[in-house]
Tab-separated table of C-alpha atoms and ligand atoms in Angstrom:
chain	number	residue	atom	x	y	z
A	1	MET	CA	0.270	-0.252	0.232
A	2	ALA	CA	1.349	3.403	-1.211
A	3	ASP	CA	1.505	6.064	1.354
A	4	PHE	CA	-0.697	9.284	0.687
A	5	ASP	CA	2.306	12.832	1.303
A	6	VAL	CA	-0.739	15.164	0.847
A	7	THR	CA	2.085	18.210	2.497
A	8	ARG	CA	4.058	16.383	-0.628
A	9	PHE	CA	1.452	16.802	-3.010
A	10	ARG	CA	0.262	20.158	-2.314
A	11	SER	CA	3.493	21.684	-3.438
A	12	HIS	CA	2.699	20.734	-6.796
A	13	PHE	CA	0.299	23.191	-7.197
A	14	PRO	CA	0.930	26.527	-7.337
A	15	ALA	CA	-2.492	27.856	-7.160
A	16	LEU	CA	-2.649	26.668	-3.230
A	17	ALA	CA	-0.345	28.893	-2.229
A	18	GLU	CA	-3.168	32.046	-2.472
A	19	GLY	CA	-4.176	29.984	1.096
A	20	ALA	CA	-8.462	29.010	0.312
A	21	ALA	CA	-9.804	25.862	1.293
A	22	HIS	CA	-10.642	24.391	-2.487
A	23	PHE	CA	-13.389	22.402	-1.644
A	24	ASP	CA	-14.857	23.514	-5.237
A	25	GLY	CA	-12.853	20.425	-6.623
A	26	PRO	CA	-16.082	18.554	-8.209
A	27	GLY	CA	-16.461	21.929	-10.277
A	28	GLY	CA	-12.658	21.961	-11.383
A	29	SER	CA	-9.680	21.050	-9.525
A	30	GLN	CA	-6.340	23.027	-9.147
A	31	VAL	CA	-3.741	22.582	-11.650
A	32	PRO	CA	-0.018	21.145	-11.000
A	33	ARG	CA	2.915	22.828	-12.034
A	34	SER	CA	3.276	19.772	-14.477
A	35	VAL	CA	0.517	20.359	-16.161
A	36	ALA	CA	0.848	24.201	-16.413
A	37	SER	CA	4.366	24.210	-17.943
A	38	ALA	CA	2.957	21.415	-20.658
A	39	VAL	CA	0.897	23.853	-22.005
A	40	ALA	CA	2.894	26.508	-22.351
A	41	ASP	CA	5.790	24.574	-23.256
A	42	THR	CA	3.819	23.433	-25.878
A	43	LEU	CA	2.558	26.784	-27.146
A	44	CYS	CA	6.140	27.884	-27.079
A	45	SER	CA	7.157	25.246	-29.699
A	46	ALA	CA	7.104	24.948	-33.446
A	47	VAL	CA	4.007	23.052	-33.949
A	48	ALA	CA	1.955	22.825	-37.086
A	49	ASN	CA	-1.162	20.448	-38.307
A	50	ARG	CA	-0.316	16.706	-38.089
A	51	GLY	CA	2.261	15.381	-40.505
A	52	GLN	CA	4.945	13.900	-40.801
A	53	ASN	CA	7.185	16.574	-43.151
A	54	THR	CA	8.065	18.955	-40.231
A	55	ALA	CA	9.172	19.011	-37.081
A	56	ALA	CA	5.985	21.233	-36.142
A	57	GLU	CA	3.949	19.196	-37.898
A	58	ARG	CA	5.430	15.636	-36.146
A	59	ARG	CA	5.373	17.688	-32.583
A	60	ALA	CA	1.558	17.963	-32.909
A	61	ASP	CA	1.106	14.635	-34.046
A	62	ALA	CA	2.950	13.155	-31.809
A	63	ILE	CA	0.703	15.317	-28.826
A	64	VAL	CA	-2.518	14.229	-30.509
A	65	LEU	CA	-1.275	10.696	-30.274
A	66	ASP	CA	0.454	10.538	-26.628
A	67	ALA	CA	-3.041	12.286	-25.323
A	68	ARG	CA	-4.970	9.546	-26.722
A	69	ARG	CA	-2.982	7.056	-25.473
A	70	ALA	CA	-2.920	9.000	-21.694
A	71	ALA	CA	-6.330	9.414	-21.476
A	72	ALA	CA	-6.889	5.416	-22.616
A	73	ASP	CA	-4.385	4.878	-19.802
A	74	LEU	CA	-6.540	6.317	-17.461
A	75	VAL	CA	-9.863	4.776	-18.404
A	76	GLY	CA	-8.688	1.314	-19.424
A	77	GLY	CA	-9.639	2.352	-23.237
A	78	THR	CA	-8.082	2.011	-26.545
A	79	PRO	CA	-6.116	4.976	-27.878
A	80	ASP	CA	-8.251	5.338	-31.232
A	81	GLY	CA	-11.290	5.225	-29.477
A	82	ILE	CA	-10.545	8.521	-27.843
A	83	VAL	CA	-11.950	11.723	-28.905
A	84	PHE	CA	-11.395	15.035	-27.911
A	85	GLY	CA	-13.464	17.654	-28.101
A	86	ARG	CA	-13.894	21.339	-26.176
A	87	SER	CA	-15.874	19.863	-23.444
A	88	MET	CA	-17.964	16.997	-22.257
A	89	THR	CA	-21.434	19.255	-23.010
A	90	GLN	CA	-19.963	19.806	-26.354
A	91	LEU	CA	-19.345	16.256	-27.052
A	92	THR	CA	-22.133	14.735	-25.783
A	93	TYR	CA	-24.517	17.245	-28.074
A	94	ASP	CA	-22.220	15.920	-31.049
A	95	LEU	CA	-23.121	12.475	-30.000
A	96	ALA	CA	-26.810	12.627	-29.652
A	97	ARG	CA	-27.095	14.296	-32.634
A	98	THR	CA	-24.736	11.401	-34.716
A	99	LEU	CA	-26.881	8.808	-33.169
A	100	ALA	CA	-30.107	10.146	-32.878
A	101	LYS	CA	-29.732	10.215	-36.982
A	102	ASP	CA	-31.437	6.865	-37.420
A	103	TRP	CA	-33.898	7.216	-34.515
A	104	GLY	CA	-37.896	8.272	-35.097
A	105	PRO	CA	-41.851	8.071	-33.589
A	106	GLY	CA	-41.590	4.680	-30.926
A	107	ASP	CA	-37.775	4.811	-30.376
A	108	GLU	CA	-37.233	5.453	-27.047
A	109	VAL	CA	-33.748	7.453	-25.023
A	110	VAL	CA	-33.870	6.617	-20.693
A	111	VAL	CA	-32.359	9.632	-19.196
A	112	THR	CA	-32.124	10.271	-15.058
A	113	THR	CA	-32.831	12.337	-12.708
A	114	LEU	CA	-29.566	12.084	-11.313
A	115	ASP	CA	-27.645	13.201	-14.047
A	116	HIS	CA	-25.684	16.348	-14.348
A	117	ASP	CA	-27.904	18.174	-17.328
A	118	ALA	CA	-25.030	17.643	-19.959
A	119	ASN	CA	-26.250	13.982	-19.919
A	120	ILE	CA	-29.640	15.026	-19.774
A	121	ARG	CA	-30.583	17.305	-21.935
A	122	PRO	CA	-28.647	16.565	-25.390
A	123	TRP	CA	-30.798	13.435	-25.181
A	124	VAL	CA	-33.773	14.845	-24.568
A	125	GLN	CA	-33.711	17.816	-26.770
A	126	ALA	CA	-32.164	14.585	-29.755
A	127	ALA	CA	-35.098	12.817	-29.124
A	128	GLU	CA	-37.479	16.064	-29.351
A	129	ALA	CA	-35.751	16.505	-33.006
A	130	ARG	CA	-36.718	13.376	-33.923
A	131	GLY	CA	-39.629	12.109	-32.304
A	132	ALA	CA	-38.869	10.073	-30.299
A	133	THR	CA	-40.018	9.586	-26.383
A	134	VAL	CA	-37.468	10.346	-23.094
A	135	ARG	CA	-38.604	8.254	-20.280
A	136	TRP	CA	-36.811	9.423	-16.753
A	137	ALA	CA	-35.650	7.255	-14.105
A	138	ASP	CA	-35.646	8.520	-10.714
A	139	PHE	CA	-33.178	8.442	-7.708
A	140	ASP	CA	-34.553	7.915	-4.720
A	141	ALA	CA	-34.300	11.562	-2.823
A	142	THR	CA	-33.800	9.889	0.568
A	143	THR	CA	-31.033	7.980	-0.133
A	144	GLY	CA	-29.040	9.703	-3.429
A	145	GLU	CA	-29.188	6.373	-4.141
A	146	LEU	CA	-30.242	5.117	-7.695
A	147	ASP	CA	-31.560	2.020	-8.150
A	148	VAL	CA	-30.538	-0.475	-11.293
A	149	ALA	CA	-34.246	-1.600	-11.584
A	150	ALA	CA	-35.286	2.576	-11.488
A	151	VAL	CA	-33.615	2.257	-15.053
A	152	THR	CA	-33.802	-1.168	-16.217
A	153	GLY	CA	-37.967	-0.831	-15.698
A	154	LEU	CA	-37.978	1.455	-18.399
A	155	LEU	CA	-36.098	-0.800	-21.366
A	156	SER	CA	-37.598	-2.435	-24.157
A	157	GLU	CA	-36.656	-3.271	-27.463
A	158	ARG	CA	-37.416	0.388	-29.017
A	159	THR	CA	-34.642	1.921	-26.011
A	160	ARG	CA	-31.447	3.507	-28.462
A	161	VAL	CA	-30.018	4.971	-25.336
A	162	VAL	CA	-29.190	4.525	-21.923
A	163	ALA	CA	-27.885	7.877	-20.345
A	164	VAL	CA	-26.103	7.217	-16.947
A	165	THR	CA	-23.618	8.265	-15.014
A	166	ALA	CA	-20.925	6.973	-13.540
A	167	ALA	CA	-21.810	9.156	-9.738
A	168	SER	CA	-23.375	12.561	-9.327
A	169	ASN	CA	-21.707	15.356	-8.963
A	170	LEU	CA	-24.479	16.615	-6.604
A	171	LEU	CA	-24.612	14.111	-4.204
A	172	GLY	CA	-20.931	11.695	-5.042
A	173	SER	CA	-23.411	8.303	-5.662
A	174	ARG	CA	-22.440	6.118	-7.689
A	175	PRO	CA	-24.506	3.979	-9.241
A	176	ASP	CA	-24.390	0.344	-10.447
A	177	VAL	CA	-23.556	1.181	-13.671
A	178	PRO	CA	-22.235	-2.114	-15.107
A	179	ALA	CA	-25.782	-4.335	-13.721
A	180	ILE	CA	-27.349	-1.038	-16.035
A	181	THR	CA	-24.989	-0.993	-19.156
A	182	ALA	CA	-25.849	-4.894	-19.318
A	183	ALA	CA	-29.235	-4.269	-18.994
A	184	ALA	CA	-29.016	-2.198	-21.572
A	185	ARG	CA	-27.113	-4.383	-24.020
A	186	GLU	CA	-29.490	-7.256	-23.769
A	187	VAL	CA	-31.975	-4.937	-25.037
A	188	GLY	CA	-30.149	-3.648	-28.119
A	189	ALA	CA	-29.131	-0.422	-26.913
A	190	LEU	CA	-26.142	1.636	-26.416
A	191	SER	CA	-25.061	3.361	-22.854
A	192	TYR	CA	-23.905	6.645	-22.670
A	193	VAL	CA	-21.876	7.368	-19.293
A	194	ASP	CA	-21.166	10.687	-17.925
A	195	GLY	CA	-17.685	9.857	-16.002
A	196	VAL	CA	-16.964	13.550	-15.354
A	197	HIS	CA	-17.063	13.457	-11.385
A	198	LEU	CA	-16.317	9.825	-11.084
A	199	THR	CA	-12.689	9.355	-12.830
A	200	PRO	CA	-10.677	12.205	-10.506
A	201	HIS	CA	-11.669	9.695	-7.520
A	202	THR	CA	-11.102	6.099	-8.882
A	203	LEU	CA	-9.610	3.876	-11.163
A	204	VAL	CA	-11.670	3.588	-14.113
A	205	ASP	CA	-11.814	0.884	-16.248
A	206	VAL	CA	-14.547	1.600	-19.430
A	207	GLY	CA	-14.715	-2.178	-20.131
A	208	ALA	CA	-15.634	-3.424	-16.334
A	209	LEU	CA	-18.209	-0.526	-16.639
A	210	GLY	CA	-19.658	-1.927	-19.528
A	211	ALA	CA	-19.712	1.510	-21.358
A	212	ASP	CA	-20.593	2.199	-24.884
A	213	PHE	CA	-19.654	5.841	-24.486
A	214	TYR	CA	-17.494	7.173	-21.592
A	215	ALA	CA	-17.231	10.866	-21.223
A	216	CYS	CA	-14.703	12.941	-18.531
A	217	SER	CA	-13.095	16.154	-18.412
A	218	PRO	CA	-9.353	16.830	-17.583
A	219	TYR	CA	-10.677	19.835	-15.632
A	220	LYS	CA	-12.044	17.290	-12.532
A	221	PHE	CA	-8.576	15.849	-12.957
A	222	PHE	CA	-5.724	18.560	-12.526
A	223	GLY	CA	-5.845	18.705	-16.396
A	224	PRO	CA	-6.586	21.770	-18.860
A	225	HIS	CA	-10.187	22.832	-19.802
A	226	LEU	CA	-11.460	20.574	-22.332
A	227	GLY	CA	-13.414	16.838	-22.705
A	228	PHE	CA	-13.058	13.488	-23.665
A	229	VAL	CA	-15.063	10.027	-24.685
A	230	ALA	CA	-13.790	6.816	-25.022
A	231	ALA	CA	-15.273	4.198	-26.476
A	232	ARG	CA	-14.614	1.654	-29.056
A	233	PRO	CA	-13.118	1.691	-32.483
A	234	ALA	CA	-15.199	-0.177	-33.720
A	235	LEU	CA	-18.529	1.212	-32.694
A	236	LEU	CA	-17.491	4.916	-33.774
A	237	GLU	CA	-16.900	3.036	-37.350
A	238	THR	CA	-20.356	2.796	-37.918
A	239	LEU	CA	-21.488	6.566	-36.868
A	240	ALA	CA	-21.754	9.266	-39.027
A	241	PRO	CA	-21.313	12.488	-37.437
A	242	ASP	CA	-21.778	15.579	-39.467
A	243	LYS	CA	-18.203	16.694	-40.601
A	244	LEU	CA	-17.000	19.536	-42.844
A	245	ALA	CA	-15.973	17.266	-46.795
A	246	PRO	CA	-12.027	17.990	-46.468
A	247	SER	CA	-11.736	16.387	-43.214
A	248	THR	CA	-10.425	13.209	-42.833
A	249	ASN	CA	-12.911	10.121	-42.082
A	250	ALA	CA	-10.543	8.366	-39.644
A	251	VAL	CA	-11.481	7.180	-36.715
A	252	PRO	CA	-11.695	8.778	-34.494
A	253	GLU	CA	-10.736	12.277	-36.395
A	254	ARG	CA	-13.693	12.016	-37.630
A	255	PHE	CA	-15.848	13.583	-34.510
A	256	GLU	CA	-13.253	15.930	-33.721
A	257	LEU	CA	-14.602	18.807	-35.421
A	258	GLY	CA	-11.912	21.647	-36.627
A	259	THR	CA	-8.285	21.929	-35.309
A	260	LEU	CA	-7.221	20.237	-31.908
A	261	PRO	CA	-6.225	22.194	-29.138
A	262	TYR	CA	-2.628	20.907	-29.210
A	263	GLU	CA	-1.591	22.662	-25.986
A	264	LEU	CA	-4.431	21.522	-24.335
A	265	LEU	CA	-4.136	17.586	-25.134
A	266	ALA	CA	-0.213	17.886	-23.949
A	267	GLY	CA	-1.747	19.053	-20.858
A	268	THR	CA	-4.047	16.005	-20.507
A	269	THR	CA	-0.997	13.619	-20.832
A	270	ALA	CA	0.776	16.082	-18.174
A	271	ALA	CA	-2.194	15.239	-15.638
A	272	VAL	CA	-2.419	11.698	-16.227
A	273	ASP	CA	0.982	11.355	-15.769
A	274	PHE	CA	1.442	13.464	-12.319
A	275	LEU	CA	-1.316	11.060	-11.592
A	276	ALA	CA	0.408	7.943	-12.150
A	277	GLY	CA	3.766	9.954	-10.763
A	278	ILE	CA	1.600	10.087	-7.411
A	279	THR	CA	3.069	6.561	-6.743
A	280	PRO	CA	6.053	5.862	-9.432
A	281	ASP	CA	8.086	2.865	-10.311
A	282	ALA	CA	4.649	0.664	-11.643
A	283	GLU	CA	5.467	-1.623	-14.348
A	284	SER	CA	3.472	0.321	-16.377
A	285	ARG	CA	1.348	3.939	-16.378
A	286	ARG	CA	-1.975	2.087	-15.809
A	287	ALA	CA	-0.340	-0.263	-13.056
A	288	ALA	CA	0.848	3.300	-11.537
A	289	LEU	CA	-2.096	4.579	-11.519
A	290	ALA	CA	-4.156	1.812	-9.984
A	291	THR	CA	-1.517	2.185	-6.821
A	292	ALA	CA	-2.529	6.175	-7.301
A	293	PHE	CA	-5.468	6.142	-6.979
A	294	ASP	CA	-6.000	3.730	-4.481
A	295	ALA	CA	-3.405	6.131	-1.921
A	296	VAL	CA	-5.697	8.959	-2.807
A	297	ALA	CA	-9.029	6.916	-2.440
A	298	ARG	CA	-7.952	6.179	1.315
A	299	HIS	CA	-6.818	9.701	2.212
A	300	GLU	CA	-10.750	11.065	0.321
A	301	GLU	CA	-12.184	8.586	2.424
A	302	ALA	CA	-10.638	9.623	6.068
A	303	LEU	CA	-11.244	12.934	4.928
A	304	MET	CA	-14.814	12.026	3.862
A	305	ALA	CA	-15.667	10.573	6.695
A	306	ARG	CA	-14.512	12.810	9.535
A	307	LEU	CA	-16.342	15.954	6.913
A	308	GLU	CA	-20.209	14.194	7.036
A	309	ASP	CA	-19.489	13.402	11.416
A	310	GLY	CA	-18.474	17.055	11.687
A	311	LEU	CA	-21.482	18.558	9.733
A	312	GLU	CA	-23.627	16.095	11.486
A	313	ALA	CA	-23.093	17.366	15.026
A	314	ALA	CA	-23.371	20.870	13.596
A	315	GLY	CA	-27.073	21.956	14.688
A	316	ARG	CA	-29.381	23.149	11.824
A	317	VAL	CA	-27.469	21.965	9.342
A	318	THR	CA	-28.649	19.035	6.594
A	319	LEU	CA	-27.260	16.872	4.481
A	320	HIS	CA	-29.013	16.569	1.435
A	321	GLY	CA	-28.806	12.635	-0.306
A	322	SER	CA	-26.366	11.221	1.560
A	323	ARG	CA	-26.634	7.223	2.077
A	324	ALA	CA	-26.136	5.881	-1.318
A	325	ARG	CA	-24.177	2.781	-0.792
A	326	ARG	CA	-21.049	3.706	-2.673
A	327	ARG	CA	-20.425	7.421	-3.238
A	328	THR	CA	-17.201	10.216	-4.069
A	329	PRO	CA	-16.019	12.122	-1.497
A	330	THR	CA	-18.919	15.290	-2.381
A	331	VAL	CA	-21.326	16.505	0.213
A	332	LEU	CA	-24.370	18.853	-0.350
A	333	PHE	CA	-25.892	19.871	2.537
A	334	SER	CA	-27.886	23.164	3.880
A	335	VAL	CA	-28.199	25.101	6.924
A	336	ASP	CA	-31.362	25.290	8.129
A	337	GLY	CA	-32.802	29.070	7.985
A	338	LEU	CA	-29.937	30.497	5.755
A	339	ALA	CA	-29.746	30.505	1.488
A	340	PRO	CA	-27.054	28.419	0.229
A	341	ALA	CA	-25.388	31.233	-1.687
A	342	GLU	CA	-25.914	33.502	2.361
A	343	VAL	CA	-23.394	30.667	3.425
A	344	HIS	CA	-21.301	30.211	0.169
A	345	ALA	CA	-20.730	33.922	0.099
A	346	ARG	CA	-20.043	33.980	4.530
A	347	LEU	CA	-17.746	30.690	3.914
A	348	ALA	CA	-15.538	32.756	1.031
A	349	ARG	CA	-14.956	35.565	3.826
A	350	ARG	CA	-12.817	32.917	5.610
A	351	GLY	CA	-11.351	31.927	2.705
A	352	VAL	CA	-13.445	28.489	2.961
A	353	ASN	CA	-14.356	27.665	-1.467
A	354	ALA	CA	-17.209	25.859	-0.809
A	355	PRO	CA	-19.667	27.193	-3.484
A	356	ALA	CA	-23.832	26.612	-3.781
A	357	GLY	CA	-26.470	26.578	-6.361
A	358	THR	CA	-27.472	22.656	-8.691
A	359	PHE	CA	-24.279	22.747	-10.446
A	360	TYR	CA	-25.948	21.984	-13.128
A	361	ALA	CA	-27.794	18.840	-12.117
A	362	LEU	CA	-30.833	20.754	-11.564
A	363	GLU	CA	-33.341	17.662	-11.853
A	364	CYS	CA	-31.586	16.343	-9.149
A	365	SER	CA	-31.682	18.985	-7.428
A	366	ARG	CA	-35.635	19.708	-7.782
A	367	ARG	CA	-36.486	16.045	-6.922
A	368	LEU	CA	-34.575	16.811	-3.595
A	369	GLY	CA	-36.919	20.041	-3.044
A	370	LEU	CA	-34.062	22.177	-3.397
A	371	GLY	CA	-35.865	24.267	-6.522
A	372	ASP	CA	-33.347	25.579	-8.854
A	373	ALA	CA	-31.220	27.003	-5.407
A	374	GLY	CA	-29.595	23.858	-5.087
A	375	ALA	CA	-27.402	24.085	-1.639
A	376	VAL	CA	-23.771	24.504	-0.722
A	377	ARG	CA	-21.305	21.285	-2.018
A	378	ALA	CA	-18.206	20.582	-0.480
A	379	GLY	CA	-15.944	17.954	-2.224
A	380	ILE	CA	-12.979	16.608	-1.306
A	381	ALA	CA	-9.770	16.671	-3.242
A	382	PRO	CA	-6.416	14.751	-2.707
A	383	TYR	CA	-4.828	18.138	-2.104
A	384	THR	CA	-7.467	18.620	0.659
A	385	THR	CA	-6.097	18.851	4.107
A	386	GLU	CA	-7.639	17.301	7.513
A	387	ALA	CA	-7.044	20.724	8.747
A	388	GLU	CA	-9.218	22.650	5.802
A	389	VAL	CA	-12.278	19.890	6.892
A	390	ASN	CA	-11.953	21.199	10.172
A	391	THR	CA	-11.773	24.742	9.401
A	392	LEU	CA	-14.970	24.007	6.860
A	393	VAL	CA	-17.197	22.103	10.158
A	394	GLU	CA	-16.224	25.072	12.098
A	395	GLU	CA	-17.335	27.399	10.119
A	396	ILE	CA	-20.233	25.964	9.199
A	397	ALA	CA	-21.006	24.971	12.899
A	398	GLY	CA	-19.922	29.143	13.521
A	399	ILE	CA	-23.198	30.381	11.156
A	400	ALA	CA	-25.371	27.621	12.107
A	401	GLU	CA	-24.821	29.234	15.775
A	402	SER	CA	-25.111	32.555	15.154
B	1	LIG	C1	-21.390	15.306	-13.848
B	1	LIG	C2	-20.634	16.531	-14.407
B	1	LIG	N1	-21.085	16.015	-16.123
B	1	LIG	C3	-21.019	16.438	-17.200
B	1	LIG	C4	-20.456	17.924	-16.545
B	1	LIG	C5	-20.105	19.076	-18.048
B	1	LIG	O1	-18.421	18.684	-17.972
B	1	LIG	P1	-18.204	20.054	-19.069
B	1	LIG	O2	-17.809	21.073	-18.066
B	1	LIG	O3	-16.505	19.411	-19.887
B	1	LIG	O4	-18.729	20.176	-20.634
B	1	LIG	C6	-19.588	18.301	-15.303
B	1	LIG	C7	-19.252	19.388	-14.620
B	1	LIG	O5	-19.480	20.091	-13.632
B	1	LIG	C8	-20.174	17.416	-14.515
B	1	LIG	O6	-20.186	17.999	-13.283
């Protein structure tokens, strides 16, 4: 078992020198120096469009191929099945429109109220455009759990896509994705799994999850602001996205509209290498990632237990949907009688960054009875310290007493 030295880990992040306690990781993580340098170095290097003649062309090509290998190592995918794009949201819209091309009346898509809107609205709107039907799977608002049966009960031979989150960005709950994707496969439907919130916290294996498409965003795991989708190349070969006539029809390039952001791809590779470097000396990057996530998870779980116990002990605090069997270290809470935005603002004045809102998990917030105001969200990241958790708990106890 590898030890996790949080002080050493934090020294890699220039942004942490500002002193704020960052519980806003689910919205986006801070960035280590190596990632920032990889972005800057790429911008300071000769880079052209991909090719093999000039050094600049070869550099661009190598950057893309390296980033695909890194992304594939991170999620257990195939490099040729990694599609990069501006964001998870943009990629999901693109793929929803592409998949919907042969939908018609009578076809069905399944979405869940646990999901971020980026894995709901693209499917709802694509279905509307084709006259297809949307089926909604509800999670249990008391526990925060999405039961497998809530999804499988909606499946039929007309189901074309099941869109489900691997972890709720609002509550942290982790549905049983392998069971859901297996049931989808059984009726001939594709699964589109939103891994944006899960990927920073555990070693993902898209094969084990059974996901046909797995989407995530490097800026949630120390990388730059972009997104990628992992899929089987053979599946991508069957799809015909709208694209420019002169652009290549190769997979996965066919799905990558316009010129890729080479500097951000280099930053993505650096982010995966940084994660793998938490516990070096493994025989492969994938093996190093496995050990690293193991060490990070133990660190995060200990802090999560402390945070939830502390918040529960503070009077006038309500934790929302916090009883799912498996969760990421993410807590959603309210202080009775205070608007979430007010709690957020008061924490911010004390150097604690724990924002309030629905975080685009709008359906989830409404189902929890929190409407469009949501609640306060605190996410534990690998760079979170015990002292920061104590500060957050003390500040909330103080706010609740005042
Ligand atoms: C669970 C989840 N899905 C999707 C998204 C959207 O990701 P992106 O900003 O890459 O579009 C987010 C962003 O917060 C998220 O947390």
